[in-house]
Amino acid sequence: MTHDAVIYDLDGTLVRLAVDWDRVASEVAAVLRDRDVDPENCDLWEMLTLSSETGHRDAVEATITDHERTGAHDSEWLPLADGLPHSVPVGVCSLNAEVACRTALAVHDLESYVGPVVGRDTVASSKPDPEGLLTITEEIGVDPEATVFVGDSESDATAAQRAGMTFEWASEFDQARYRA
C-alpha cells in the first residue's frame, strides 16, 4: 500500500546524531542537582519530565539541545536518506530539538526533500503523544489514516497508533513505492 504522505523519525532513521547520550544524561543530572533537584534513578527522558515538574525545563532543554546541535553537525547519513526525495509530502517528527533536526537535514542536504519538521520543543507534548504527527498531517493537508510514520522505537510505534496512522519500522520500510 502506498500512502499519501510519509513522516520520518530523525535520529536512528534518516541520520544518526553523534551524541554521547550517557554524557548528556550526566550533565543534565548535574544541572538538576545544581538546582537542588535529585534526579536519582532517572533516565534522561525522565529527568526532562522532572525538570518540567520542578520549573527547570529551560536549563535542561538547553543542555540537551546543545549536545544535539553539535551531534547534528557530525551526524551519520543512514540508508533511508538515500530514498529521498519522495513523490508524496514528507515530514519529520522527532524527540530531538527542532533546531538539531533542521541542522542535520541541512548538513546532509536533505532539507529540500522534507516539509514540516516537529521536534520535542515544537509542540506542547512529545512522542509517544501524537500531537507532533497530527501537526504535520494538518500542515501538509493529509489525513492521518493516509500517512505512514517510519521510526525505530516503540515510542514511534505508539505515537503512530495514537495518531491513527500506519507505522513502519525503519529497518523494514520499502521506500521504492514513494521515490520521485
Coordinates of N, CA and C in Angstrom, one line a residue:
M1 N 0.8 -1.2 0.0 CA 0.0 0.0 0.0 C 0.9 1.2 0.0
T2 N 0.5 2.2 -0.8 CA 1.2 3.5 -0.9 C 0.4 4.5 -0.1
H3 N 1.0 5.3 0.7 CA 0.3 6.3 1.5 C 0.4 7.7 0.8
D4 N -0.4 8.6 1.3 CA -0.4 10.0 0.7 C 0.7 10.9 1.3
A5 N 1.3 10.4 2.3 CA 2.4 11.2 2.9 C 3.3 10.2 3.8
V6 N 4.6 10.6 4.0 CA 5.5 9.8 4.8 C 6.1 10.8 5.8
I7 N 6.0 10.4 7.1 CA 6.7 11.1 8.1 C 7.8 10.2 8.7
Y8 N 8.9 10.8 8.9 CA 10.1 10.0 9.4 C 10.4 10.5 10.8
D9 N 10.8 9.6 11.7 CA 11.6 10.0 12.8 C 13.0 10.4 12.3
L10 N 13.8 11.1 13.0 CA 15.1 11.6 12.5 C 16.2 10.7 13.0
D11 N 16.6 10.8 14.3 CA 17.7 10.1 14.8 C 17.5 8.6 14.8
G12 N 18.3 7.9 14.1 CA 18.2 6.4 14.0 C 17.4 6.0 12.8
T13 N 16.9 6.9 12.1 CA 16.0 6.6 10.9 C 16.6 7.2 9.7
L14 N 16.7 8.5 9.6 CA 17.3 9.2 8.4 C 18.8 9.4 8.6
V15 N 19.1 9.8 9.8 CA 20.5 10.1 10.2 C 20.7 9.6 11.7
R16 N 22.0 9.5 12.1 CA 22.3 9.2 13.5 C 23.1 10.3 14.0
L17 N 22.5 11.0 15.0 CA 23.2 12.1 15.6 C 24.4 11.6 16.4
A18 N 25.5 12.3 16.3 CA 26.7 11.9 17.0 C 26.7 12.5 18.4
V19 N 25.9 11.8 19.3 CA 25.6 12.3 20.6 C 26.0 11.2 21.6
D20 N 26.7 11.5 22.6 CA 27.0 10.6 23.7 C 25.9 10.8 24.7
W21 N 24.9 10.0 24.6 CA 23.7 10.1 25.5 C 24.0 9.9 27.0
D22 N 24.9 9.1 27.3 CA 25.3 8.9 28.7 C 25.9 10.2 29.3
R23 N 26.7 10.9 28.4 CA 27.3 12.2 28.9 C 26.2 13.2 29.0
V24 N 25.3 13.2 28.1 CA 24.2 14.2 28.2 C 23.4 13.9 29.5
A25 N 23.1 12.7 29.8 CA 22.3 12.4 31.0 C 23.1 12.8 32.2
S26 N 24.4 12.6 32.2 CA 25.3 13.0 33.4 C 25.2 14.5 33.5
E27 N 25.3 15.3 32.4 CA 25.3 16.7 32.5 C 23.9 17.2 32.9
V28 N 22.9 16.6 32.5 CA 21.5 17.0 32.8 C 21.3 16.7 34.3
A29 N 21.8 15.6 34.8 CA 21.7 15.3 36.3 C 22.4 16.4 37.1
A30 N 23.6 16.8 36.6 CA 24.3 17.9 37.3 C 23.5 19.2 37.3
V31 N 22.9 19.5 36.2 CA 22.1 20.7 36.1 C 21.0 20.7 37.1
L32 N 20.3 19.5 37.2 CA 19.3 19.4 38.2 C 19.8 19.5 39.7
R33 N 20.9 18.8 39.9 CA 21.5 18.8 41.3 C 21.8 20.2 41.7
D34 N 22.4 21.0 40.7 CA 22.8 22.4 40.9 C 21.5 23.3 41.3
R35 N 20.4 22.7 41.0 CA 19.1 23.4 41.3 C 18.3 22.7 42.4
D36 N 19.1 21.9 43.2 CA 18.5 21.2 44.3 C 17.4 20.3 44.0
V37 N 17.5 19.6 42.8 CA 16.6 18.6 42.4 C 17.3 17.3 42.3
D38 N 16.8 16.2 43.0 CA 17.5 14.9 43.0 C 17.0 14.1 41.8
P39 N 17.9 13.8 40.8 CA 17.5 13.0 39.7 C 17.8 11.5 39.8
E40 N 18.0 11.1 41.0 CA 18.4 9.7 41.3 C 17.5 8.7 40.6
N41 N 18.1 7.7 39.9 CA 17.5 6.6 39.2 C 16.6 7.1 38.1
C42 N 16.8 8.3 37.6 CA 16.0 8.8 36.4 C 16.9 8.6 35.2
D43 N 16.3 8.2 34.1 CA 17.0 8.2 32.8 C 16.8 9.7 32.2
L44 N 17.4 9.9 31.1 CA 17.4 11.2 30.5 C 16.0 11.8 30.3
W45 N 15.1 11.0 29.7 CA 13.8 11.5 29.4 C 13.0 11.7 30.7
E46 N 13.2 10.9 31.7 CA 12.6 11.1 33.0 C 13.1 12.4 33.6
M47 N 14.4 12.6 33.5 CA 14.9 13.9 34.0 C 14.3 15.1 33.3
L48 N 14.0 15.0 32.0 CA 13.4 16.1 31.2 C 12.0 16.3 31.8
T49 N 11.3 15.2 32.1 CA 9.9 15.4 32.7 C 10.1 16.0 34.1
L50 N 11.0 15.5 34.9 CA 11.3 16.0 36.2 C 11.6 17.5 36.2
S51 N 12.3 17.9 35.2 CA 12.7 19.3 35.0 C 11.5 20.2 34.8
S52 N 10.5 19.7 34.0 CA 9.3 20.4 33.8 C 8.5 20.5 35.1
E53 N 8.4 19.5 35.8 CA 7.7 19.5 37.1 C 8.3 20.4 38.2
T54 N 9.6 20.6 38.1 CA 10.3 21.4 39.1 C 10.7 22.8 38.6
G55 N 10.2 23.2 37.4 CA 10.5 24.5 36.9 C 11.9 24.8 36.3
H56 N 12.6 23.7 35.9 CA 13.9 23.8 35.4 C 14.0 23.3 33.9
R57 N 12.9 23.3 33.3 CA 12.9 22.7 31.9 C 13.8 23.5 31.0
D58 N 13.8 24.8 31.0 CA 14.7 25.6 30.1 C 16.1 25.3 30.2
A59 N 16.6 25.1 31.5 CA 18.1 24.8 31.7 C 18.4 23.4 31.2
V60 N 17.5 22.5 31.4 CA 17.7 21.1 31.0 C 17.6 21.0 29.5
E61 N 16.6 21.6 28.9 CA 16.4 21.6 27.5 C 17.6 22.2 26.8
A62 N 18.2 23.3 27.3 CA 19.4 24.0 26.7 C 20.6 23.0 26.7
T63 N 20.7 22.3 27.8 CA 21.8 21.3 27.9 C 21.7 20.2 26.8
I64 N 20.5 19.6 26.7 CA 20.3 18.6 25.8 C 20.4 19.1 24.3
T65 N 19.8 20.2 24.1 CA 19.8 20.8 22.7 C 21.2 21.1 22.3
D66 N 22.1 21.6 23.2 CA 23.5 21.9 22.8 C 24.2 20.7 22.3
H67 N 24.0 19.6 23.0 CA 24.6 18.3 22.5 C 24.0 17.8 21.2
E68 N 22.7 18.0 21.1 CA 22.1 17.5 19.8 C 22.5 18.4 18.6
R69 N 22.6 19.7 18.8 CA 23.0 20.6 17.8 C 24.4 20.2 17.3
T70 N 25.3 20.0 18.2 CA 26.7 19.6 17.9 C 26.7 18.2 17.2
G71 N 25.9 17.3 17.7 CA 25.8 16.0 17.2 C 25.2 16.0 15.8
A72 N 24.3 17.0 15.5 CA 23.7 17.1 14.2 C 24.8 17.4 13.1
H73 N 25.7 18.3 13.5 CA 26.8 18.6 12.6 C 27.7 17.5 12.2
D74 N 27.8 16.5 13.1 CA 28.7 15.3 12.9 C 27.9 14.1 12.7
S75 N 26.6 14.2 12.3 CA 25.7 13.1 12.2 C 26.1 12.2 11.0
E76 N 25.6 11.0 11.1 CA 25.9 10.0 10.1 C 24.6 9.8 9.2
W77 N 24.8 9.8 7.9 CA 23.8 9.5 6.9 C 23.4 8.0 7.0
L78 N 22.1 7.8 7.1 CA 21.6 6.4 7.2 C 20.9 6.0 5.9
P79 N 20.8 4.7 5.6 CA 20.3 4.3 4.3 C 19.0 4.8 3.8
L80 N 18.1 5.0 4.8 CA 16.8 5.6 4.3 C 16.9 7.0 3.7
A81 N 17.9 7.7 4.1 CA 18.1 9.0 3.4 C 18.4 8.9 1.9
D82 N 18.9 7.7 1.5 CA 19.2 7.5 0.1 C 17.9 7.5 -0.7
G83 N 16.7 7.2 -0.1 CA 15.5 7.1 -0.8 C 14.7 8.4 -1.0
L84 N 15.3 9.4 -0.5 CA 14.6 10.7 -0.8 C 15.2 11.3 -2.1
P85 N 14.4 12.1 -2.8 CA 13.0 12.6 -2.5 C 11.9 11.6 -2.8
H86 N 10.8 11.9 -2.3 CA 9.6 11.1 -2.5 C 8.6 11.8 -3.4
S87 N 7.7 11.0 -3.9 CA 6.6 11.6 -4.8 C 5.4 12.1 -4.0
V88 N 5.5 11.9 -2.7 CA 4.4 12.4 -1.7 C 5.1 13.3 -0.7
P89 N 4.3 14.1 0.0 CA 4.9 15.0 1.0 C 5.6 14.2 2.1
V90 N 6.7 14.8 2.6 CA 7.5 14.2 3.7 C 7.6 15.2 4.8
G91 N 7.5 14.6 6.0 CA 7.8 15.4 7.2 C 8.7 14.7 8.2
V92 N 9.2 15.3 9.2 CA 10.0 14.7 10.2 C 9.4 15.1 11.6
C93 N 9.2 14.0 12.4 CA 8.7 14.2 13.8 C 9.7 13.5 14.7
S94 N 10.4 14.2 15.6 CA 11.5 13.7 16.4 C 11.4 14.1 17.8
L95 N 12.0 13.2 18.7 CA 12.2 13.6 20.1 C 13.4 14.5 20.2
N96 N 14.2 14.8 19.2 CA 15.3 15.7 19.2 C 14.7 17.2 19.1
A97 N 15.5 18.1 19.5 CA 15.1 19.5 19.4 C 14.9 19.9 17.9
E98 N 14.0 20.7 17.6 CA 13.8 21.1 16.2 C 15.0 21.6 15.5
V99 N 15.8 22.5 16.2 CA 17.0 23.0 15.6 C 18.0 22.0 15.3
A100 N 18.1 20.9 16.1 CA 19.0 19.8 15.8 C 18.5 19.1 14.5
C101 N 17.2 18.9 14.4 CA 16.7 18.2 13.2 C 17.0 19.0 12.0
R102 N 16.7 20.2 12.0 CA 16.9 21.1 10.9 C 18.4 21.2 10.5
T103 N 19.3 21.2 11.5 CA 20.7 21.2 11.3 C 21.2 19.9 10.6
A104 N 20.7 18.8 11.1 CA 21.1 17.5 10.5 C 20.6 17.4 9.1
L105 N 19.4 17.8 8.8 CA 18.8 17.8 7.5 C 19.7 18.7 6.5
A106 N 20.1 19.9 7.0 CA 20.9 20.8 6.2 C 22.3 20.2 6.0
V107 N 22.9 19.7 7.0 CA 24.2 19.1 6.8 C 24.3 18.0 5.7
H108 N 23.2 17.3 5.6 CA 23.1 16.2 4.6 C 22.4 16.6 3.4
D109 N 22.1 17.9 3.2 CA 21.4 18.4 2.0 C 20.0 17.7 1.8
L110 N 19.3 17.5 2.9 CA 18.0 16.8 2.8 C 16.9 17.8 3.1
E111 N 17.1 19.0 3.5 CA 16.1 19.9 3.8 C 15.1 20.2 2.7
S112 N 15.5 20.2 1.5 CA 14.6 20.5 0.4 C 13.7 19.3 0.1
Y113 N 13.9 18.1 0.7 CA 13.1 17.0 0.5 C 12.1 16.8 1.6
V114 N 12.2 17.6 2.6 CA 11.3 17.5 3.8 C 10.6 18.8 4.0
G115 N 9.3 18.6 4.3 CA 8.4 19.8 4.6 C 8.5 20.1 6.1
P116 N 7.4 19.9 6.8 CA 7.3 20.2 8.2 C 8.3 19.4 9.0
V117 N 8.9 20.0 10.0 CA 9.7 19.4 11.0 C 9.2 19.7 12.4
V118 N 8.9 18.7 13.1 CA 8.5 18.9 14.5 C 9.5 18.2 15.4
G119 N 10.0 19.0 16.3 CA 10.9 18.4 17.4 C 10.2 18.4 18.7
R120 N 10.9 17.9 19.8 CA 10.2 17.8 21.1 C 9.8 19.2 21.6
D121 N 10.5 20.2 21.1 CA 10.2 21.6 21.6 C 9.3 22.4 20.6
T122 N 8.8 21.8 19.6 CA 7.9 22.5 18.6 C 6.5 22.5 19.1
V123 N 6.0 21.5 19.7 CA 4.6 21.4 20.2 C 4.7 21.1 21.7
A124 N 3.5 21.2 22.3 CA 3.5 21.1 23.8 C 3.8 19.7 24.3
S125 N 3.6 18.6 23.5 CA 3.9 17.3 24.0 C 4.8 16.5 23.1
S126 N 5.5 15.5 23.6 CA 6.4 14.8 22.8 C 5.9 13.4 22.6
K127 N 6.5 12.7 21.6 CA 6.1 11.3 21.3 C 6.4 10.5 22.6
P128 N 5.5 9.6 23.0 CA 4.5 9.0 22.1 C 3.2 9.7 22.0
D129 N 3.0 10.9 22.5 CA 1.8 11.7 22.3 C 1.8 11.9 20.8
P130 N 0.6 11.9 20.1 CA 0.5 12.0 18.7 C 0.5 13.5 18.2
E131 N 0.6 14.4 19.1 CA 0.4 15.8 18.7 C 1.4 16.2 17.6
G132 N 2.6 15.9 17.6 CA 3.6 16.2 16.6 C 3.2 15.7 15.2
L133 N 2.8 14.4 15.2 CA 2.4 13.7 14.0 C 1.2 14.4 13.4
L134 N 0.2 14.7 14.2 CA -1.0 15.3 13.8 C -0.8 16.8 13.3
T135 N 0.2 17.4 13.9 CA 0.5 18.8 13.5 C 1.1 18.7 12.1
I136 N 1.9 17.8 11.8 CA 2.5 17.6 10.4 C 1.4 17.3 9.4
T137 N 0.5 16.3 9.7 CA -0.5 16.0 8.7 C -1.4 17.1 8.5
E138 N -1.7 17.9 9.5 CA -2.6 19.1 9.3 C -1.9 20.1 8.4
E139 N -0.6 20.3 8.6 CA 0.2 21.3 7.9 C 0.3 20.9 6.4
I140 N 0.4 19.6 6.1 CA 0.5 19.2 4.7 C -0.8 18.9 4.1
G141 N -1.9 18.9 4.9 CA -3.2 18.6 4.4 C -3.5 17.2 4.0
V142 N -3.0 16.3 4.8 CA -3.2 14.8 4.5 C -3.9 14.2 5.8
D143 N -4.8 13.3 5.6 CA -5.4 12.6 6.7 C -4.4 11.7 7.4
P144 N -4.5 11.6 8.7 CA -3.5 10.7 9.4 C -3.7 9.3 8.9
E145 N -4.9 8.8 8.6 CA -5.1 7.5 8.1 C -4.4 7.2 6.8
A146 N -4.1 8.2 6.0 CA -3.4 8.1 4.7 C -1.9 8.3 4.8
T147 N -1.4 8.3 6.1 CA 0.0 8.6 6.3 C 0.7 7.5 6.9
V148 N 2.0 7.3 6.6 CA 2.8 6.3 7.3 C 3.9 7.0 8.1
F149 N 4.1 6.6 9.3 CA 5.2 7.1 10.1 C 6.3 6.0 10.2
V150 N 7.5 6.4 9.9 CA 8.6 5.5 9.8 C 9.6 5.8 11.0
G151 N 9.8 4.8 11.9 CA 10.6 5.1 13.0 C 11.4 3.9 13.5
D152 N 12.1 4.1 14.6 CA 13.0 3.0 15.1 C 12.7 2.7 16.6
S153 N 11.6 3.1 17.2 CA 11.4 2.9 18.6 C 9.9 2.5 18.9
E154 N 9.7 1.9 20.0 CA 8.4 1.6 20.5 C 7.6 2.9 20.7
S155 N 8.3 4.0 21.1 CA 7.6 5.3 21.2 C 7.1 5.8 19.9
D156 N 7.9 5.5 18.8 CA 7.4 5.9 17.5 C 6.2 5.1 17.1
A157 N 6.2 3.8 17.4 CA 5.1 2.9 17.0 C 3.8 3.3 17.8
T158 N 4.0 3.7 19.1 CA 2.8 4.1 19.9 C 2.3 5.4 19.4
A159 N 3.1 6.4 19.1 CA 2.7 7.7 18.6 C 1.9 7.5 17.3
A160 N 2.3 6.6 16.4 CA 1.6 6.4 15.1 C 0.2 5.8 15.4
Q161 N 0.2 4.8 16.3 CA -1.1 4.2 16.6 C -2.0 5.2 17.2
R162 N -1.6 6.0 18.1 CA -2.4 7.1 18.7 C -2.9 8.1 17.7
A163 N -2.1 8.3 16.7 CA -2.4 9.3 15.7 C -3.4 8.7 14.6
G164 N -3.6 7.4 14.7 CA -4.4 6.7 13.7 C -3.7 6.5 12.3
M165 N -2.4 6.4 12.3 CA -1.7 6.2 11.1 C -0.9 4.9 11.1
T166 N -0.5 4.5 10.0 CA 0.3 3.3 9.8 C 1.7 3.5 10.3
F167 N 2.3 2.5 11.0 CA 3.7 2.6 11.4 C 4.5 1.5 10.7
E168 N 5.7 1.9 10.3 CA 6.6 1.0 9.7 C 8.0 1.2 10.4
W169 N 8.6 0.0 10.7 CA 9.9 0.1 11.3 C 10.9 0.6 10.2
A170 N 11.8 1.4 10.6 CA 12.9 1.9 9.6 C 13.6 0.8 9.0
S171 N 13.9 -0.3 9.7 CA 14.6 -1.4 9.2 C 13.9 -2.2 8.1
E172 N 12.6 -2.0 8.0 CA 11.7 -2.8 7.1 C 11.0 -1.9 6.1
F173 N 11.1 -0.6 6.1 CA 10.3 0.2 5.3 C 10.8 0.2 3.8
D174 N 9.9 -0.1 2.9 CA 10.2 -0.1 1.5 C 9.8 1.2 0.8
Q175 N 10.9 2.0 0.6 CA 10.7 3.3 0.1 C 10.5 3.3 -1.5
A176 N 10.8 2.2 -2.1 CA 10.7 2.2 -3.6 C 9.4 2.8 -4.1
R177 N 8.3 2.5 -3.5 CA 7.0 2.9 -4.0 C 6.7 4.4 -3.8
Y178 N 7.6 5.1 -3.1 CA 7.5 6.5 -2.9 C 8.5 7.4 -3.6
R179 N 9.4 6.8 -4.2 CA 10.5 7.6 -4.9 C 10.0 8.5 -6.0
A180 N 10.5 9.7 -6.0 CA 10.0 10.6 -7.0 C 10.6 10.3 -8.4

